[in-house]
Amino acid sequence: MKVSLYHILVSAFLVIEPIYKVNGELKVGNKAPIPIPVAGPRKIGNTVCLPDNFLQADLDPTPFTPVESYSVQEFDTSKYIGPQDKIDEDVEELLKTLTVEQKVGQMTQLTHTEFIGCDGAMNKTAMEYYFDKYSIGSVMHYGHPIKTRWSYWSAQRFANFTNTLQEYATSKGSKIPIIYAMDSVKGAALIRGAVVLPSSPNVAATFNRSIAYDWGRISAKDTRASGAHWTFSPSADTNTQKQWPRNFKNFGEDPFHNGEMVYYSVKGYQGDYKKDRTRVAACAKHFIGYSSPINGKDREPRNVPMNQLMEYHVPSFQRAFDAGVASVMEAYAATNGEDVVSSNLLLRKLLRETLKFKGMLITDFDEINSQYLRHKTAIDASDAAYGTLKKTSVDMSMVGEGRSFADGVIDLVKKGKIPESRIDESVRRILQLKKDVGLFEQPFSDPKLIETVGSKQDIEASRNFVKESLVLLKNENNVLPLKQEENVFFVGANVNSTRYLCGSWSFSGVGPTNIDGDKVYQGYGDTIALGVEKLTKKPINWIQGYDISGNKIGDYDEIVRIARKADKIVFSFGEDTIVDVQSDTDTLDLNPEQYSIVERVAKETSTPIILLLAQNRPYSLGKLSKYADGIINAGIPGAYAGLPIAELLYGKFSPSARMPYTYPKKDYQANVNYYTPIWNEYRPEFAYGVGFGYNNVTYSNVTVSSDKLRPGKPITVSVTATNNGKMEQKETVIMYTTQNIRHIHAPERMRVRNFDKKILAPGTSATFEFKLTAEEFKFWTAELNHILEGGPVTITINAGNKNAVNTQIELYKE
Ligand SMILES: *[C@@H]1O[C@H](CO)[C@@H](O)[C@H](O)[C@H]1NC(C)=O
Ligand SMILES: *[C@@H]1O[C@H](CO)[C@@H](O)[C@H](O)[C@H]1NC(C)=O
Ligand SMILES: *[C@@H]1O[C@H](CO)[C@@H](O)[C@H](O)[C@H]1NC(C)=O
Ligand SMILES: *[C@@H]1O[C@H](CO)[C@@H](O)[C@H](O)[C@H]1NC(C)=O
Ligand SMILES: *[C@@H]1O[C@H](CO)[C@@H](O)[C@H](O)[C@H]1NC(C)=O
Ligand SMILES: *[C@@H]1O[C@H](CO)[C@@H](O)[C@H](O)[C@H]1NC(C)=O
């Protein structure tokens, strides 16, 4: 497994002549990029603006055939590669040459749509203006649902665009190259033809650190191919509120598990990013507490006591820092009553002084202005910028559109309200990041990388990620796997759709528009229907039944009739591509029409029912969990999930994933996590960590190298798993501990301390060994002491599953 953690692209891509570095000094200039010709955009009639109903495919007809495979080489991830305390000399020198206006420009990030006309063409007037007059430092790719239609481009066209921006940046104003940012949160899914990888919860469900690494690495390569250097990923938020629409971006509810996935994905995105130009800077977001909104809705206030923030929310960010993450994004709105964007406690004391984050800090979208536009925490734009700069260490404002931030800050500095040294503090970090990602050596995209976007190799990798991410939650009467000769009836909108398997932040923030629909993925994905047809070699027996939101379509009597004749029925449930505020929900109830059709089939036929859940949020199953013999959680598995899902259904492999979050029974459990206090109710539909395969795997008793655990003296916990089945089993083993008693602060039910995954051939065993330290039992008290309390501890392996085993040890304070 080690090997796959340590690979990078061959050096063929890495040999890029430095073009701006002269005598060790950072020079800026305007040497031309290698031109990347593109066709179109096709004008529709004589209209200047593209009409709303133009066909996406017409926008970018650039022909494109990726290479089948590309090579990778190893590199040493054991050393820290990330931001440093000390800024390089040449960066300090460059900083000294800049005017106040140019410095503030560096702190300004605008959306790419400022530079694209409604005709889909580049707006060179805007480029000239913002680079010459404002020297803006960064452009972000905007996920706007409509404007993105003008710029859902192939990597070539992207590179043509970013290179053009870069030509302006390096020849106008400060001549400093821009850093281009993209929300590549599941592969570079905003680029046409890049492989849309599974969402973060799927990656978490694999419990495979190599997958988190490879997932980041593929995404980085494709992002970089487009001429972007920075991704707003991974999300290090801890999933604590299941109703929250943004959970599809994070790695679940456990702080340790989440932290491991964050760590390896950052390594995958960044690699040796100060040398390797196939990587990008990552961004750990959203700092901090964002994922615990009081009402489960997006951008709502959070109240998280500081000890709980330290215990459950900080560790995954700490792991991002350990991995050397180059940047952090602050969180929208208020945590504990303070607007995060102006919180001295969170963005100076906690982030910089306590956690010692040294990299660059950016706001979330237009968040400085939100202080006066929404939160009533500032009078106007200038007051808002003043609060943020004065109290926090924010370096860059994700302004979005317009000049309000830049004008406001220039004015504050000129009036002496903000010292220039505060601006320098930020610009220093921005320029250092630009140097680290190689912008002063090579600001333009590397055409060789483009050939690898959408390669077969990445498609196969994606399919393997999906296979390891599908959680089998119920399998009564061996309803699964399906047999080739059985007549299986499929119902559901996402059975014949790629779009709904890709979800949001693919094509645009909210996913494709209804005009573009599934067409945008033609040639770049498959469907469950295709996968089933490939395996059964006959046409799929499928009707839609209900739309993606569960609204009845057509005739339920007909479904019951067909179901009666079938051997088995698979109901596939999904969720419309959801993003943030637009996707808030008042309840986790499914559409009543979904309950009613499953109930009818259960009562009016004897056909066994299987539920396939391919959704962001854990919708309440109610009686359906009893009606169903089989239940699979597929998450949002990406463009190439059709075949792996079919392979799981038809038993071509045995599932190995585990739930990365608690699946509640009802709304009232939406914010109950498995580490709830020991005495509290924990009776969800499916617990965190549950899931099994088609094989009967049994566990030996747990053994420990010592049953006394003391600080500084780690013990080894071992368990042997045996595959009694007939198929290969990738076995996930999770080690939990419970402190059976703890004074004042009731112990949690359980805490995950480690996990591992190994391949077990049929009839074989493997021993899993975990190190356990006393220090891991330290917890944050209400008075913010980080203390250890001794006492009896239960170690449980695979809690919640039938094969769980446990043992007792004694923990000592010293
Ligand atoms: C972008 O494509 C156009 C049209 O093919 C070409 O003329 C131009 O040189 C390209 N620009 C860059 C920066 O690659
Ligand atoms: C191009 O940008 C300029 C300056 O921002 C703006 O005034 C103009 O309307 C834009 N043109 C188009 C076609 O969007
Ligand atoms: C799936 O949808 C496509 C169009 O998007 C259609 O051509 C195909 O016939 C559908 N498959 C089935 C099994 O109905
Ligand atoms: C699994 O295998 C063990 C050992 O052979 C056996 O005792 C147990 O009953 C089996 N469990 C199931 C569910 O088949
Ligand atoms: C596990 O421990 C129990 C209780 O000590 C014992 O009865 C049993 O034989 C052990 N099982 C194995 C597989 O060692
Ligand atoms: C973990 O993922 C890698 C791919 O990144 C795969 O090669 C390996 O087999 C997986 N390990 C296990 C035990 O599933």
XYZ file of N, CA, C and O in Angstrom, residues 420-531:
448
model
N 0.397 50.009 6.951
C 0.857 49.296 5.761
C 1.498 47.959 6.156
O 1.464 46.995 5.400
N 2.024 47.908 7.368
C 2.657 46.659 7.817
C 1.635 45.510 7.870
O 1.982 44.350 7.656
N 0.369 45.844 8.149
C -0.670 44.802 8.168
C -0.899 44.254 6.758
O -1.094 43.056 6.555
N -0.855 45.154 5.777
C -1.018 44.755 4.383
C 0.192 43.899 3.975
O 0.045 42.855 3.345
N 1.360 44.338 4.402
C 2.581 43.594 4.068
C 2.538 42.173 4.617
O 2.971 41.229 3.949
N 2.024 42.037 5.832
C 1.934 40.703 6.452
C 1.201 39.738 5.501
O 1.628 38.600 5.295
N 0.126 40.210 4.909
C -0.678 39.359 4.028
C -0.039 39.172 2.660
O -0.004 38.059 2.130
N 0.444 40.261 2.091
C 0.962 40.180 0.723
C 2.195 39.271 0.669
O 2.396 38.510 -0.280
N 2.978 39.334 1.722
C 4.117 38.441 1.898
C 3.676 36.967 1.754
O 4.268 36.189 1.031
N 2.626 36.612 2.472
C 2.175 35.211 2.422
C 1.615 34.860 1.041
O 1.781 33.742 0.557
N 0.965 35.836 0.417
C 0.403 35.591 -0.925
C 1.526 35.379 -1.942
O 1.512 34.434 -2.731
N 2.517 36.264 -1.889
C 3.624 36.153 -2.854
C 4.428 34.880 -2.624
O 4.883 34.236 -3.570
N 4.586 34.519 -1.352
C 5.314 33.283 -1.061
C 4.569 32.085 -1.654
O 5.173 31.203 -2.261
N 3.245 32.078 -1.509
C 2.457 30.986 -2.078
C 2.620 30.959 -3.602
O 2.795 29.904 -4.212
N 2.598 32.137 -4.207
C 2.759 32.198 -5.663
C 4.125 31.652 -6.080
O 4.239 30.942 -7.071
N 5.135 31.997 -5.300
C 6.454 31.463 -5.609
C 6.465 29.940 -5.432
O 6.969 29.207 -6.275
N 5.877 29.479 -4.326
C 5.895 28.044 -4.033
C 5.213 27.211 -5.129
O 5.681 26.134 -5.466
N 4.103 27.700 -5.662
C 3.447 26.919 -6.720
C 4.074 27.165 -8.093
O 3.564 26.693 -9.106
N 5.170 27.910 -8.109
C 5.965 28.000 -9.334
C 5.555 29.084 -10.298
O 5.965 29.077 -11.460
N 4.773 30.056 -9.832
C 4.267 31.053 -10.772
C 5.355 31.967 -11.318
O 5.216 32.496 -12.415
N 6.423 32.152 -10.562
C 7.484 33.029 -11.071
C 8.412 32.289 -12.028
O 9.170 32.901 -12.761
N 8.350 30.942 -11.974
C 9.117 30.165 -12.949
C 8.309 29.986 -14.224
O 8.816 30.062 -15.321
N 7.030 29.631 -14.019
C 6.210 29.255 -15.160
C 4.744 29.588 -14.874
O 4.030 28.776 -14.304
N 4.332 30.793 -15.248
C 2.955 31.184 -14.943
C 1.922 30.514 -15.845
O 0.737 30.535 -15.536
N 2.392 29.928 -16.954
C 1.434 29.386 -17.932
C 1.252 27.897 -17.751
O 2.098 27.209 -17.190
N 0.140 27.406 -18.273
C -0.164 25.989 -18.070
C 0.735 25.116 -18.944
O 1.234 25.557 -19.977
N 0.922 23.889 -18.519
C 1.802 22.960 -19.217
C 0.966 22.115 -20.175
O 0.182 21.282 -19.745
N 1.122 22.339 -21.497
C 0.260 21.636 -22.464
C 0.328 20.111 -22.325
O -0.644 19.426 -22.630
N 1.445 19.589 -21.851
C 1.566 18.126 -21.739
C 0.567 17.542 -20.756
O 0.115 16.415 -20.896
N 0.248 18.310 -19.732
C -0.692 17.807 -18.728
C -2.088 17.607 -19.309
O -2.826 16.724 -18.892
N -2.413 18.457 -20.275
C -3.757 18.423 -20.851
C -4.081 17.046 -21.418
O -5.209 16.562 -21.290
N -3.070 16.412 -22.013
C -3.305 15.101 -22.637
C -3.759 14.046 -21.639
O -4.294 13.013 -22.010
N -3.488 14.255 -20.369
C -3.815 13.223 -19.380
C -5.220 13.393 -18.799
O -5.694 12.524 -18.084
N -5.863 14.515 -19.108
C -7.180 14.777 -18.515
C -8.216 13.804 -19.079
O -8.383 13.723 -20.297
N -8.860 13.071 -18.231
C -9.874 12.107 -18.667
C -9.286 10.805 -19.174
O -9.962 10.041 -19.867
N -8.025 10.518 -18.831
C -7.407 9.286 -19.332
C -8.088 8.059 -18.754
O -8.702 8.110 -17.688
N -7.943 6.955 -19.466
C -8.529 5.692 -19.044
C -8.021 5.299 -17.659
O -8.759 4.737 -16.841
N -6.786 5.619 -17.424
C -6.184 5.311 -16.123
C -6.968 5.972 -14.970
O -7.220 5.353 -13.941
N -7.358 7.210 -15.186
C -8.119 7.914 -14.143
C -9.534 7.352 -14.020
O -10.095 7.289 -12.927
N -10.096 6.954 -15.157
C -11.445 6.366 -15.132
C -11.418 5.075 -14.323
O -12.272 4.847 -13.455
N -10.403 4.261 -14.570
C -10.294 2.996 -13.826
C -10.059 3.257 -12.343
O -10.636 2.586 -11.488
N -9.225 4.241 -12.045
C -8.971 4.580 -10.634
C -10.285 4.993 -9.981
O -10.626 4.543 -8.885
N -11.050 5.821 -10.677
C -12.312 6.294 -10.129
C -13.248 5.119 -9.845
O -13.901 5.066 -8.803
N -13.291 4.168 -10.782
C -14.167 2.993 -10.575
C -13.727 2.208 -9.340
O -14.560 1.703 -8.586
N -12.428 2.118 -9.137
C -11.951 1.412 -7.938
C -12.296 2.166 -6.663
O -12.648 1.556 -5.660
N -12.207 3.493 -6.730
C -12.600 4.280 -5.541
C -14.076 3.978 -5.219
O -14.442 3.777 -4.069
N -14.904 3.987 -6.271
C -16.340 3.766 -6.057
C -16.577 2.394 -5.437
O -17.325 2.264 -4.462
N -15.912 1.382 -5.982
C -16.119 0.027 -5.456
C -15.874 -0.029 -3.956
O -16.596 -0.687 -3.226
N -14.814 0.644 -3.528
C -14.478 0.584 -2.101
C -15.339 1.516 -1.262
O -15.195 1.562 -0.039
N -16.223 2.281 -1.915
C -17.005 3.282 -1.178
C -18.467 2.906 -0.981
O -19.216 3.633 -0.341
N -18.901 1.789 -1.570
C -20.325 1.421 -1.497
C -20.561 0.601 -0.233
O -19.953 -0.442 -0.043
N -21.466 1.103 0.612
C -21.666 0.471 1.922
C -22.879 -0.460 1.877
O -24.005 -0.016 1.613
N -22.642 -1.729 2.151
C -23.755 -2.683 2.274
C -24.245 -2.622 3.713
O -23.484 -2.882 4.649
N -25.515 -2.256 3.878
C -26.048 -2.012 5.218
C -27.039 -3.072 5.672
O -27.307 -3.222 6.859
N -27.641 -3.752 4.714
C -28.601 -4.786 5.089
C -28.615 -5.823 3.976
O -28.562 -5.456 2.798
N -28.662 -7.079 4.353
C -28.739 -8.139 3.343
C -29.412 -9.362 3.956
O -28.766 -10.351 4.273
N -30.730 -9.274 4.110
C -31.500 -10.367 4.699
C -31.764 -11.417 3.622
O -31.950 -11.084 2.447
N -31.839 -12.652 4.059
C -32.182 -13.763 3.169
C -31.297 -13.813 1.928
O -31.726 -14.258 0.864
N -30.078 -13.292 2.082
C -29.157 -13.237 0.941
C -29.818 -12.703 -0.332
O -29.648 -13.247 -1.415
N -30.569 -11.630 -0.162
C -31.230 -11.036 -1.338
C -30.180 -10.573 -2.355
O -30.414 -10.557 -3.567
N -29.013 -10.203 -1.849
C -27.883 -9.838 -2.696
C -26.800 -10.894 -2.511
O -26.713 -11.490 -1.429
N -25.951 -11.096 -3.470
C -25.975 -10.479 -4.802
C -27.100 -11.025 -5.695
O -27.592 -12.125 -5.483
N -27.427 -10.210 -6.683
C -28.415 -10.617 -7.684
C -27.800 -11.681 -8.580
O -26.580 -11.753 -8.722
N -28.670 -12.481 -9.168
C -28.153 -13.502 -10.086
C -28.465 -13.089 -11.524
O -29.515 -12.514 -11.801
N -27.530 -13.389 -12.358
C -27.611 -13.026 -13.783
C -28.971 -13.376 -14.399
O -29.525 -12.609 -15.164
N -29.496 -14.577 -14.037
C -30.718 -15.047 -14.703
C -31.984 -14.458 -14.081
O -33.071 -14.615 -14.622
N -31.856 -13.760 -12.961
C -33.055 -13.211 -12.314
C -33.639 -12.048 -13.113
O -32.915 -11.301 -13.764
N -34.955 -11.910 -12.978
C -35.629 -10.766 -13.585
C -35.700 -9.663 -12.531
O -36.501 -9.725 -11.608
N -34.794 -8.698 -12.663
C -34.727 -7.636 -11.655
C -35.311 -6.357 -12.238
O -34.949 -5.942 -13.338
N -36.219 -5.778 -11.483
C -36.914 -4.572 -11.924
C -36.318 -3.360 -11.196
O -36.282 -3.339 -9.964
N -35.841 -2.398 -11.962
C -35.230 -1.198 -11.371
C -36.186 -0.011 -11.479
O -36.803 0.195 -12.522
N -36.269 0.779 -10.416
C -37.108 1.979 -10.411
C -36.286 3.144 -9.861
O -35.583 2.982 -8.858
N -36.392 4.292 -10.515
C -35.733 5.482 -9.959
C -35.063 6.345 -11.016
O -34.578 5.846 -12.024
N -35.074 7.648 -10.761
C -34.587 8.621 -11.743
C -33.079 8.533 -11.949
O -32.577 8.838 -13.026
N -32.339 8.137 -10.919
C -30.887 8.159 -11.081
C -30.329 6.858 -11.663
O -29.125 6.709 -11.779
N -31.214 5.929 -12.024
C -30.738 4.671 -12.622
C -30.207 4.923 -14.036
O -29.253 4.293 -14.470
N -30.839 5.857 -14.709
C -30.410 6.144 -16.084
C -29.897 7.581 -16.179
O -30.282 8.330 -17.063
N -29.014 7.948 -15.275
C -28.511 9.321 -15.259
C -27.078 9.345 -14.738
O -26.754 8.640 -13.788
N -26.255 10.154 -15.356
C -24.893 10.368 -14.834
C -24.908 11.594 -13.930
O -24.252 11.653 -12.899
N -25.717 12.545 -14.364
C -25.812 13.823 -13.666
C -26.081 13.657 -12.166
O -25.456 14.301 -11.333
N -27.033 12.762 -11.850
C -27.413 12.638 -10.440
C -26.405 11.822 -9.640
O -26.458 11.814 -8.422
N -25.516 11.129 -10.337
C -24.450 10.431 -9.613
C -23.260 11.366 -9.375
O -22.414 11.110 -8.529
N -23.208 12.443 -10.174
C -22.111 13.416 -10.024
C -22.449 14.468 -8.973
O -21.567 15.001 -8.315
N -23.728 14.820 -8.885
C -24.134 15.800 -7.882
C -23.646 17.198 -8.206
O -23.369 17.533 -9.359
N -23.525 17.987 -7.165
C -23.187 19.388 -7.357
C -21.671 19.586 -7.459
O -20.903 18.638 -7.365
N -21.258 20.819 -7.655
C -19.856 21.157 -7.921
C -19.279 20.283 -9.037
O -18.136 19.851 -9.008
N -20.151 19.989 -9.967
C -19.754 19.315 -11.181
C -20.488 20.105 -12.251
O -21.690 20.367 -12.088
N -19.809 20.565 -13.282
C -20.342 21.513 -14.260
C -20.444 22.910 -13.637
O -19.815 23.836 -14.064
N -21.264 23.039 -12.573
C -21.335 24.315 -11.846
C -21.585 23.979 -10.386
O -21.717 22.811 -10.027
N -21.694 24.994 -9.575
C -21.945 24.765 -8.154
C -23.159 23.887 -7.921
O -23.140 22.971 -7.109
N -24.231 24.174 -8.661
C -25.471 23.409 -8.471
C -25.598 22.246 -9.444
O -26.657 21.630 -9.530
N -24.550 21.946 -10.173
C -24.644 20.880 -11.167
C -25.209 21.444 -12.457
O -25.428 22.644 -12.583
N -25.441 20.573 -13.447
C -25.926 21.058 -14.737
C -27.314 21.677 -14.617
O -28.098 21.291 -13.756
N -27.589 22.621 -15.490
C -28.937 23.184 -15.554
C -29.856 22.137 -16.180
O -29.393 21.149 -16.753
N -31.140 22.385 -16.095
C -32.074 21.432 -16.715
C -31.941 21.419 -18.235
O -32.267 20.429 -18.876
N -31.467 22.518 -18.788
C -31.261 22.539 -20.249
C -30.126 21.573 -20.605
O -30.219 20.790 -21.542
N -29.078 21.614 -19.839
C -27.909 20.791 -20.157
C -28.077 19.351 -19.700
O -27.640 18.425 -20.368
N -28.712 19.176 -18.541
C -29.044 17.848 -18.041
C -27.900 16.865 -18.121
O -26.762 17.182 -17.788
N -28.223 15.672 -18.562
C -27.225 14.606 -18.649
C -26.306 14.762 -19.851
O -25.269 14.112 -19.933
N -26.717 15.628 -20.791
C -25.965 15.743 -22.046
C -24.519 16.157 -21.819
O -23.634 15.770 -22.555
N -24.291 16.948 -20.740
C -22.921 17.428 -20.532
C -21.962 16.297 -20.189
O -20.750 16.461 -20.295
N -22.482 15.159 -19.766
C -21.591 14.048 -19.406
C -21.475 13.006 -20.515
O -20.848 11.978 -20.318
N -22.106 13.287 -21.671
C -22.031 12.306 -22.742
C -20.585 12.082 -23.166
O -19.869 13.022 -23.493
N -20.164 10.839 -23.088
C -18.770 10.519 -23.406
C -17.862 10.626 -22.197
O -16.688 10.284 -22.259
N -18.381 11.106 -21.073
C -17.543 11.294 -19.881
C -18.117 10.607 -18.651
O -17.920 11.067 -17.530
N -18.873 9.556 -18.869
C -19.426 8.875 -17.700
C -20.319 7.742 -18.137
O -20.508 7.517 -19.330
N -20.822 6.993 -17.166
C -21.807 5.987 -17.518
C -22.955 6.030 -16.515
O -23.002 6.915 -15.661
N -23.862 5.093 -16.636
C -25.034 5.093 -15.766
C -25.164 3.709 -15.148
O -24.538 2.748 -15.612
N -26.014 3.609 -14.132
C -26.267 2.307 -13.515
C -26.896 1.384 -14.562
O -26.537 0.209 -14.673
N -27.801 1.953 -15.357
C -28.461 1.150 -16.400
C -27.420 0.523 -17.335
O -27.482 -0.670 -17.650
N -26.453 1.325 -17.762
C -25.412 0.792 -18.654
C -24.612 -0.308 -17.968
O -24.284 -1.333 -18.578
N -24.306 -0.089 -16.701
C -23.545 -1.076 -15.938
C -24.308 -2.388 -15.838
O -23.736 -3.467 -16.067
